[in-house]
Amino acid sequence: MESLIAICDALLPSIDLPAADNDSIRKFFGLSASLAGTPEMVGAYICGRLQHITLDLLKLTLWFLSTWYGTFAICGMKSLSGRFPYFRRLSEVPRGRREEILLSWSSSPLRLLRLLFRSLKTLVLLIYFTQVNEKGENPTWKAIGYCGPDPDFVRQLPPRPAPPRPRPPRSPPAAIAAALGRAGLSLSVVRCARRGVPTATIRCDVVVVGSGSGGGVVAGVLARAGHKVVVVERGQYHARQGLTLREGHAMDNMYEGSGLVGTDDLGVMILAGSTVGGGSAINWSASIRTPRHVMDEWCDAHGLELFGSDAYMEAMDAVCARMGVQSEVSEESLNNTVLRRGCAELGYPVSTIPRNCAGDHYCGWCCFGCKDGGKKGTSETWLLDMSESGNGVILPGCTAVKVLHRRQTGHRRPVATGVLVRFQGGRTEKMIVVESKVTVAACGALRTPQLLLHSGLRNANIGRHLHLHPVVMAWEEELRGGIMTAMSTVVANFDSNGYGAIIQTPASHPGAFSALMPWTSGSDFKERMTRFSRTAHIFALARDQGSGDVRTFPESLEYKLDAGDEENLQGGRLNVKTATFREFEAFVWRAGRRQLSKQSTPVCSAHQMGSCRMGIDPRTSAVDPTGETWEMERLYVADTSTFPTALGVNPMVTVQTIAYCTAQSVLQVLRRSRKRKGGCNVDTGLC
């Protein structure tokens, strides 16, 4: 622990600043990470929630740094003292030297040292600026000009737990039985003689794994058509009145891996939803229709006629209408205003981003859940349709272990018959079998491959071809106004091959802001953070041709940028400063030549796609044009993992459109099933 404390206090030291502009800034500079209790929380993450391929290496390194020989081996001459016995543990090295050591790690030619710096910097800074006290406040917020949760929605709820531990699912058997009863479904409980653990069986028409923009659409469409639907969701349900709109609490409870998912080399930090509603519950509302050049590519180059059909256009119209997509905006945030004005002055194209909310919906906290339901995610649309139809139920806090299947007479391939679901019932882990006529996997591009592989599928494309829409930031004064309302396509290459970068703006809160900001010293970093409320952010998002592998996620996530992706991201960066034209050109030239992988700040991703891509040949794709897997009948995939390539724009409308089309294919299967004798499915025995 002493080496972790030493690193935390080197990143965020206590600095005496008697000439500070005000008392809050003086206290901020004086508050070290250890005084704030950050090392204990970081330690809890490392020993509890954190899942990464380098975790064991991180633990081993921290232990080595608690010894003199380990410190010398890792830190070199900077760790030595001028007095006998010369060698010191990291905790004994003066703070100034420790800062020099950390800075050398950030740009070290040794990959392991760069990994060490990136992982610890991200963890320490994110937790330091998001942890809260018993009043739900962080002592740094006043100094950096951050108001905390939306002032119009402030409520005194329990602070972020420390140390954090995963919360048990809220789906005890009694609650499940009651919810199923309201949906006209039954729950039969038997006792497994081998283990003595109660096992329940639910029978339905369709089981959907995942409640995001893919699964939510399928569930809503099928339930409205009169079919009994069970939605299995790994995340929890967060009602509006239960939201805290605190960054740390939302990350812990609504994001995959507490918002701390990264590629194996930590070169890309990944945000993905893990709650009822999936990404649609925590995204930035952007609702961009599938670009014409992408539809043409998927139709012509990949042979997928769906994307050139009237049916796809009609489906896109239907999902946009259900989400209330519109392009009006009454007030823009500082970030979007800067982007729009800058593009106008430079003669660059700039457009208003369609959103699934009203034009006067102002919320810089929608990435932590929508406070008033104004953002029409699946919880406010398709899942609501399912609930109001009386034909479906959501099981939150439940993990689909595998898809059940069996060989049946007259079928060349195994037939999916449901899923095995795990949840925590009190102190005991429980299992439920959900039997169905059709199974739909919609866990997202990170989790769907895992479910398919655990179910025995062996198609070589499952888990490969992952695209991330990599993002680089250019360094919002206020959070009022729509999070994302303006976009420029100046380097998007829409008129040629469609592989370029679009320029947009993010939501900005202290935790994520601090984790992405460059760190050169403790004092410099704290000075940068005092300008948090006066900093405008713009980012470039690339339609990547590079790809990754998630077959062993969450333990490992491999990803490599293509050389063209780096070029597109570098071309999308805007740098504005007071300088001569010659100085500006020199700066842009240097920035353009520096490889993204060698920078100390990570690339980011909020969109994952392509890991179970759709196609016309099982040798090059994981699912067929209807979304059904090549290896198993009645097992469909309906999420961003089916994208044949990277999309290049925010994917919510596209994934909902594909899911809507997949739901039509499932309806055809169910109609054929109902034609069986007596309305019963002779394959599964379900009526």
mmCIF file of C-alpha atoms in Angstrom, residues 161-392:
data_model
loop_
_atom_site.group_PDB
_atom_site.id
_atom_site.type_symbol
_atom_site.label_atom_id
_atom_site.label_comp_id
_atom_site.label_asym_id
_atom_site.label_seq_id
_atom_site.Cartn_x
_atom_site.Cartn_y
_atom_site.Cartn_z
ATOM 1 C CA PRO A 161 -19.538 3.507 -1.758
ATOM 2 C CA ALA A 162 -15.971 3.110 -0.588
ATOM 3 C CA PRO A 163 -14.543 0.581 -1.008
ATOM 4 C CA PRO A 164 -16.802 -0.204 -3.986
ATOM 5 C CA ARG A 165 -18.292 -3.636 -4.356
ATOM 6 C CA PRO A 166 -20.691 -4.993 -6.979
ATOM 7 C CA ARG A 167 -24.279 -4.706 -5.849
ATOM 8 C CA PRO A 168 -26.455 -7.830 -5.824
ATOM 9 C CA PRO A 169 -29.127 -8.026 -8.534
ATOM 10 C CA ARG A 170 -32.614 -6.881 -7.592
ATOM 11 C CA SER A 171 -34.318 -9.961 -8.956
ATOM 12 C CA PRO A 172 -35.211 -12.310 -6.076
ATOM 13 C CA PRO A 173 -37.527 -15.185 -6.972
ATOM 14 C CA ALA A 174 -40.610 -13.513 -5.462
ATOM 15 C CA ALA A 175 -40.079 -10.339 -7.482
ATOM 16 C CA ILE A 176 -39.498 -12.360 -10.650
ATOM 17 C CA ALA A 177 -42.676 -14.379 -10.084
ATOM 18 C CA ALA A 178 -44.738 -11.229 -9.542
ATOM 19 C CA ALA A 179 -43.391 -9.544 -12.676
ATOM 20 C CA LEU A 180 -43.973 -12.675 -14.761
ATOM 21 C CA GLY A 181 -47.522 -12.954 -13.462
ATOM 22 C CA ARG A 182 -48.311 -9.425 -14.622
ATOM 23 C CA ALA A 183 -47.033 -10.340 -18.107
ATOM 24 C CA GLY A 184 -49.068 -13.540 -18.268
ATOM 25 C CA LEU A 185 -45.984 -15.754 -17.847
ATOM 26 C CA SER A 186 -45.451 -18.507 -15.299
ATOM 27 C CA LEU A 187 -42.484 -19.502 -13.162
ATOM 28 C CA SER A 188 -42.074 -23.137 -12.152
ATOM 29 C CA VAL A 189 -39.538 -23.920 -9.423
ATOM 30 C CA VAL A 190 -37.915 -27.316 -8.917
ATOM 31 C CA ARG A 191 -35.098 -28.421 -6.658
ATOM 32 C CA CYS A 192 -31.874 -29.686 -8.131
ATOM 33 C CA ALA A 193 -31.051 -32.828 -6.199
ATOM 34 C CA ARG A 194 -27.350 -32.617 -7.015
ATOM 35 C CA ARG A 195 -26.702 -29.188 -5.568
ATOM 36 C CA GLY A 196 -29.826 -28.393 -3.600
ATOM 37 C CA VAL A 197 -30.200 -25.031 -5.363
ATOM 38 C CA PRO A 198 -33.714 -24.049 -6.517
ATOM 39 C CA THR A 199 -33.926 -23.922 -10.308
ATOM 40 C CA ALA A 200 -36.752 -22.006 -11.963
ATOM 41 C CA THR A 201 -38.054 -22.420 -15.495
ATOM 42 C CA ILE A 202 -39.798 -19.652 -17.439
ATOM 43 C CA ARG A 203 -41.556 -20.374 -20.722
ATOM 44 C CA CYS A 204 -42.045 -17.657 -23.319
ATOM 45 C CA ASP A 205 -42.098 -17.036 -27.052
ATOM 46 C CA VAL A 206 -38.870 -15.014 -27.233
ATOM 47 C CA VAL A 207 -36.037 -14.372 -24.813
ATOM 48 C CA VAL A 208 -33.949 -11.280 -25.535
ATOM 49 C CA VAL A 209 -30.556 -10.920 -23.863
ATOM 50 C CA GLY A 210 -29.891 -7.196 -23.516
ATOM 51 C CA SER A 211 -32.178 -4.162 -23.287
ATOM 52 C CA GLY A 212 -30.265 -1.523 -25.252
ATOM 53 C CA SER A 213 -30.895 -0.082 -28.687
ATOM 54 C CA GLY A 214 -30.907 -3.555 -30.236
ATOM 55 C CA GLY A 215 -32.646 -5.738 -27.667
ATOM 56 C CA GLY A 216 -35.102 -3.047 -26.611
ATOM 57 C CA VAL A 217 -36.392 -2.614 -30.173
ATOM 58 C CA VAL A 218 -36.805 -6.360 -30.741
ATOM 59 C CA ALA A 219 -38.623 -6.763 -27.409
ATOM 60 C CA GLY A 220 -40.983 -3.858 -28.107
ATOM 61 C CA VAL A 221 -41.863 -4.925 -31.643
ATOM 62 C CA LEU A 222 -42.505 -8.567 -30.719
ATOM 63 C CA ALA A 223 -44.499 -7.775 -27.573
ATOM 64 C CA ARG A 224 -46.725 -5.328 -29.467
ATOM 65 C CA ALA A 225 -47.353 -8.125 -31.987
ATOM 66 C CA GLY A 226 -48.786 -10.250 -29.174
ATOM 67 C CA HIS A 227 -45.828 -12.498 -28.345
ATOM 68 C CA LYS A 228 -44.622 -13.226 -24.827
ATOM 69 C CA VAL A 229 -41.161 -11.752 -24.308
ATOM 70 C CA VAL A 230 -38.598 -12.048 -21.500
ATOM 71 C CA VAL A 231 -35.718 -9.554 -21.512
ATOM 72 C CA VAL A 232 -32.615 -10.607 -19.572
ATOM 73 C CA GLU A 233 -30.452 -7.636 -18.576
ATOM 74 C CA ARG A 234 -27.079 -7.876 -16.854
ATOM 75 C CA GLY A 235 -27.276 -4.312 -15.536
ATOM 76 C CA GLN A 236 -29.663 -2.824 -13.022
ATOM 77 C CA TYR A 237 -32.725 -0.651 -13.492
ATOM 78 C CA HIS A 238 -32.317 2.975 -12.425
ATOM 79 C CA ALA A 239 -35.583 4.871 -12.148
ATOM 80 C CA ARG A 240 -35.541 8.641 -12.654
ATOM 81 C CA GLN A 241 -36.217 9.323 -8.987
ATOM 82 C CA GLY A 242 -33.256 7.130 -8.034
ATOM 83 C CA LEU A 243 -30.674 8.876 -10.206
ATOM 84 C CA THR A 244 -27.913 10.809 -8.482
ATOM 85 C CA LEU A 245 -26.410 12.443 -11.614
ATOM 86 C CA ARG A 246 -23.029 12.045 -9.936
ATOM 87 C CA GLU A 247 -20.223 11.007 -12.223
ATOM 88 C CA GLY A 248 -18.676 8.428 -9.909
ATOM 89 C CA HIS A 249 -21.961 6.821 -8.898
ATOM 90 C CA ALA A 250 -23.117 6.586 -12.516
ATOM 91 C CA MET A 251 -19.815 5.100 -13.659
ATOM 92 C CA ASP A 252 -19.964 2.463 -10.944
ATOM 93 C CA ASN A 253 -23.567 1.488 -11.603
ATOM 94 C CA MET A 254 -24.458 2.250 -15.229
ATOM 95 C CA TYR A 255 -21.260 1.603 -17.196
ATOM 96 C CA GLU A 256 -19.420 -1.556 -18.197
ATOM 97 C CA GLY A 257 -16.526 -2.156 -15.807
ATOM 98 C CA SER A 258 -17.309 1.010 -13.814
ATOM 99 C CA GLY A 259 -16.194 3.034 -16.831
ATOM 100 C CA LEU A 260 -12.701 1.555 -16.597
ATOM 101 C CA VAL A 261 -12.612 -0.719 -19.654
ATOM 102 C CA GLY A 262 -9.488 -0.450 -21.767
ATOM 103 C CA THR A 263 -7.697 -2.270 -24.539
ATOM 104 C CA ASP A 264 -4.835 -4.549 -23.550
ATOM 105 C CA ASP A 265 -2.279 -1.795 -24.095
ATOM 106 C CA LEU A 266 -4.583 0.839 -22.538
ATOM 107 C CA GLY A 267 -4.230 2.758 -25.771
ATOM 108 C CA VAL A 268 -8.019 3.080 -26.014
ATOM 109 C CA MET A 269 -10.348 3.736 -23.060
ATOM 110 C CA ILE A 270 -13.855 2.402 -23.703
ATOM 111 C CA LEU A 271 -17.254 3.561 -22.440
ATOM 112 C CA ALA A 272 -20.216 1.189 -22.788
ATOM 113 C CA GLY A 273 -23.585 1.116 -21.040
ATOM 114 C CA SER A 274 -24.445 -1.625 -18.561
ATOM 115 C CA THR A 275 -27.922 -0.832 -17.297
ATOM 116 C CA VAL A 276 -31.536 -1.246 -18.350
ATOM 117 C CA GLY A 277 -31.643 0.688 -21.612
ATOM 118 C CA GLY A 278 -27.988 -0.025 -22.367
ATOM 119 C CA GLY A 279 -26.157 2.696 -24.224
ATOM 120 C CA SER A 280 -29.402 4.542 -24.988
ATOM 121 C CA ALA A 281 -29.726 5.317 -21.260
ATOM 122 C CA ILE A 282 -26.366 7.079 -20.995
ATOM 123 C CA ASN A 283 -25.538 8.306 -24.508
ATOM 124 C CA TRP A 284 -25.528 11.907 -25.732
ATOM 125 C CA SER A 285 -28.804 11.754 -27.715
ATOM 126 C CA ALA A 286 -27.226 11.894 -31.202
ATOM 127 C CA SER A 287 -29.650 10.227 -33.639
ATOM 128 C CA ILE A 288 -27.980 10.234 -37.053
ATOM 129 C CA ARG A 289 -29.514 8.191 -39.867
ATOM 130 C CA THR A 290 -27.321 5.612 -41.617
ATOM 131 C CA PRO A 291 -25.239 7.570 -44.166
ATOM 132 C CA ARG A 292 -26.044 6.832 -47.799
ATOM 133 C CA HIS A 293 -22.432 5.913 -48.648
ATOM 134 C CA VAL A 294 -22.446 3.312 -45.836
ATOM 135 C CA MET A 295 -25.703 1.748 -47.029
ATOM 136 C CA ASP A 296 -24.305 1.596 -50.557
ATOM 137 C CA GLU A 297 -21.096 -0.047 -49.324
ATOM 138 C CA TRP A 298 -22.912 -2.641 -47.222
ATOM 139 C CA CYS A 299 -25.276 -3.409 -50.094
ATOM 140 C CA ASP A 300 -22.823 -3.446 -52.988
ATOM 141 C CA ALA A 301 -19.485 -4.506 -51.477
ATOM 142 C CA HIS A 302 -20.905 -6.914 -48.884
ATOM 143 C CA GLY A 303 -23.876 -8.225 -50.850
ATOM 144 C CA LEU A 304 -26.438 -7.279 -48.183
ATOM 145 C CA GLU A 305 -29.524 -6.314 -50.178
ATOM 146 C CA LEU A 306 -31.345 -5.190 -47.041
ATOM 147 C CA PHE A 307 -29.399 -1.928 -46.976
ATOM 148 C CA GLY A 308 -30.491 -1.021 -50.493
ATOM 149 C CA SER A 309 -34.142 -1.870 -49.900
ATOM 150 C CA ASP A 310 -37.272 0.162 -49.199
ATOM 151 C CA ALA A 311 -37.814 -2.041 -46.138
ATOM 152 C CA TYR A 312 -34.657 -0.653 -44.504
ATOM 153 C CA MET A 313 -35.671 2.951 -45.200
ATOM 154 C CA GLU A 314 -39.166 2.291 -43.816
ATOM 155 C CA ALA A 315 -37.648 0.705 -40.708
ATOM 156 C CA MET A 316 -35.385 3.742 -40.227
ATOM 157 C CA ASP A 317 -38.378 6.043 -40.511
ATOM 158 C CA ALA A 318 -40.231 3.936 -37.937
ATOM 159 C CA VAL A 319 -37.464 3.997 -35.318
ATOM 160 C CA CYS A 320 -36.826 7.733 -35.777
ATOM 161 C CA ALA A 321 -40.544 8.400 -35.345
ATOM 162 C CA ARG A 322 -40.715 6.259 -32.198
ATOM 163 C CA MET A 323 -37.730 8.084 -30.677
ATOM 164 C CA GLY A 324 -39.072 11.501 -31.653
ATOM 165 C CA VAL A 325 -35.908 12.373 -33.566
ATOM 166 C CA GLN A 326 -35.717 16.055 -34.567
ATOM 167 C CA SER A 327 -33.034 18.612 -35.392
ATOM 168 C CA GLU A 328 -34.213 21.725 -33.561
ATOM 169 C CA VAL A 329 -32.084 23.101 -30.723
ATOM 170 C CA SER A 330 -33.004 26.168 -28.680
ATOM 171 C CA GLU A 331 -29.722 26.612 -26.838
ATOM 172 C CA GLU A 332 -26.255 25.193 -27.420
ATOM 173 C CA SER A 333 -23.501 24.517 -24.912
ATOM 174 C CA LEU A 334 -20.178 26.342 -25.069
ATOM 175 C CA ASN A 335 -18.491 23.376 -26.763
ATOM 176 C CA ASN A 336 -21.010 23.280 -29.615
ATOM 177 C CA THR A 337 -21.006 27.070 -29.973
ATOM 178 C CA VAL A 338 -17.198 27.075 -30.299
ATOM 179 C CA LEU A 339 -17.320 24.299 -32.898
ATOM 180 C CA ARG A 340 -20.086 25.933 -34.941
ATOM 181 C CA ARG A 341 -18.518 29.412 -34.932
ATOM 182 C CA GLY A 342 -15.035 28.076 -35.646
ATOM 183 C CA CYS A 343 -16.254 26.077 -38.646
ATOM 184 C CA ALA A 344 -18.219 29.057 -39.942
ATOM 185 C CA GLU A 345 -15.154 31.319 -39.752
ATOM 186 C CA LEU A 346 -12.928 28.742 -41.477
ATOM 187 C CA GLY A 347 -15.498 27.923 -44.144
ATOM 188 C CA TYR A 348 -15.891 24.328 -42.956
ATOM 189 C CA PRO A 349 -19.231 22.507 -43.260
ATOM 190 C CA VAL A 350 -21.163 22.280 -39.998
ATOM 191 C CA SER A 351 -24.603 20.807 -39.348
ATOM 192 C CA THR A 352 -27.049 20.337 -36.489
ATOM 193 C CA ILE A 353 -27.123 16.811 -35.095
ATOM 194 C CA PRO A 354 -30.611 15.229 -34.916
ATOM 195 C CA ARG A 355 -31.441 14.135 -31.364
ATOM 196 C CA ASN A 356 -34.039 11.891 -29.701
ATOM 197 C CA CYS A 357 -35.242 14.692 -27.454
ATOM 198 C CA ALA A 358 -37.041 18.015 -27.704
ATOM 199 C CA GLY A 359 -35.233 21.096 -28.962
ATOM 200 C CA ASP A 360 -35.338 22.684 -25.508
ATOM 201 C CA HIS A 361 -33.978 19.622 -23.700
ATOM 202 C CA TYR A 362 -30.948 21.012 -21.834
ATOM 203 C CA CYS A 363 -29.030 18.455 -19.854
ATOM 204 C CA GLY A 364 -25.278 18.090 -19.525
ATOM 205 C CA TRP A 365 -25.847 15.100 -17.243
ATOM 206 C CA CYS A 366 -27.752 12.760 -19.621
ATOM 207 C CA CYS A 367 -24.655 10.563 -19.706
ATOM 208 C CA PHE A 368 -25.565 9.650 -16.100
ATOM 209 C CA GLY A 369 -29.212 8.920 -16.882
ATOM 210 C CA CYS A 370 -31.932 11.283 -18.069
ATOM 211 C CA LYS A 371 -33.483 13.164 -15.146
ATOM 212 C CA ASP A 372 -36.890 13.821 -16.745
ATOM 213 C CA GLY A 373 -37.330 11.200 -19.470
ATOM 214 C CA GLY A 374 -36.902 13.832 -22.167
ATOM 215 C CA LYS A 375 -34.284 11.698 -23.910
ATOM 216 C CA LYS A 376 -36.145 8.861 -25.603
ATOM 217 C CA GLY A 377 -33.925 5.867 -24.937
ATOM 218 C CA THR A 378 -35.349 2.344 -25.045
ATOM 219 C CA SER A 379 -36.634 2.602 -21.457
ATOM 220 C CA GLU A 380 -38.874 5.467 -22.576
ATOM 221 C CA THR A 381 -39.920 3.918 -25.890
ATOM 222 C CA TRP A 382 -39.606 0.294 -26.950
ATOM 223 C CA LEU A 383 -39.352 -1.230 -23.473
ATOM 224 C CA LEU A 384 -42.282 0.944 -22.436
ATOM 225 C CA ASP A 385 -44.237 -0.463 -25.391
ATOM 226 C CA MET A 386 -43.440 -3.965 -24.189
ATOM 227 C CA SER A 387 -44.536 -3.173 -20.651
ATOM 228 C CA GLU A 388 -47.782 -1.482 -21.713
ATOM 229 C CA SER A 389 -48.646 -4.375 -24.011
ATOM 230 C CA GLY A 390 -48.765 -6.697 -21.003
ATOM 231 C CA ASN A 391 -46.725 -9.256 -22.950
ATOM 232 C CA GLY A 392 -43.241 -8.837 -21.579
#
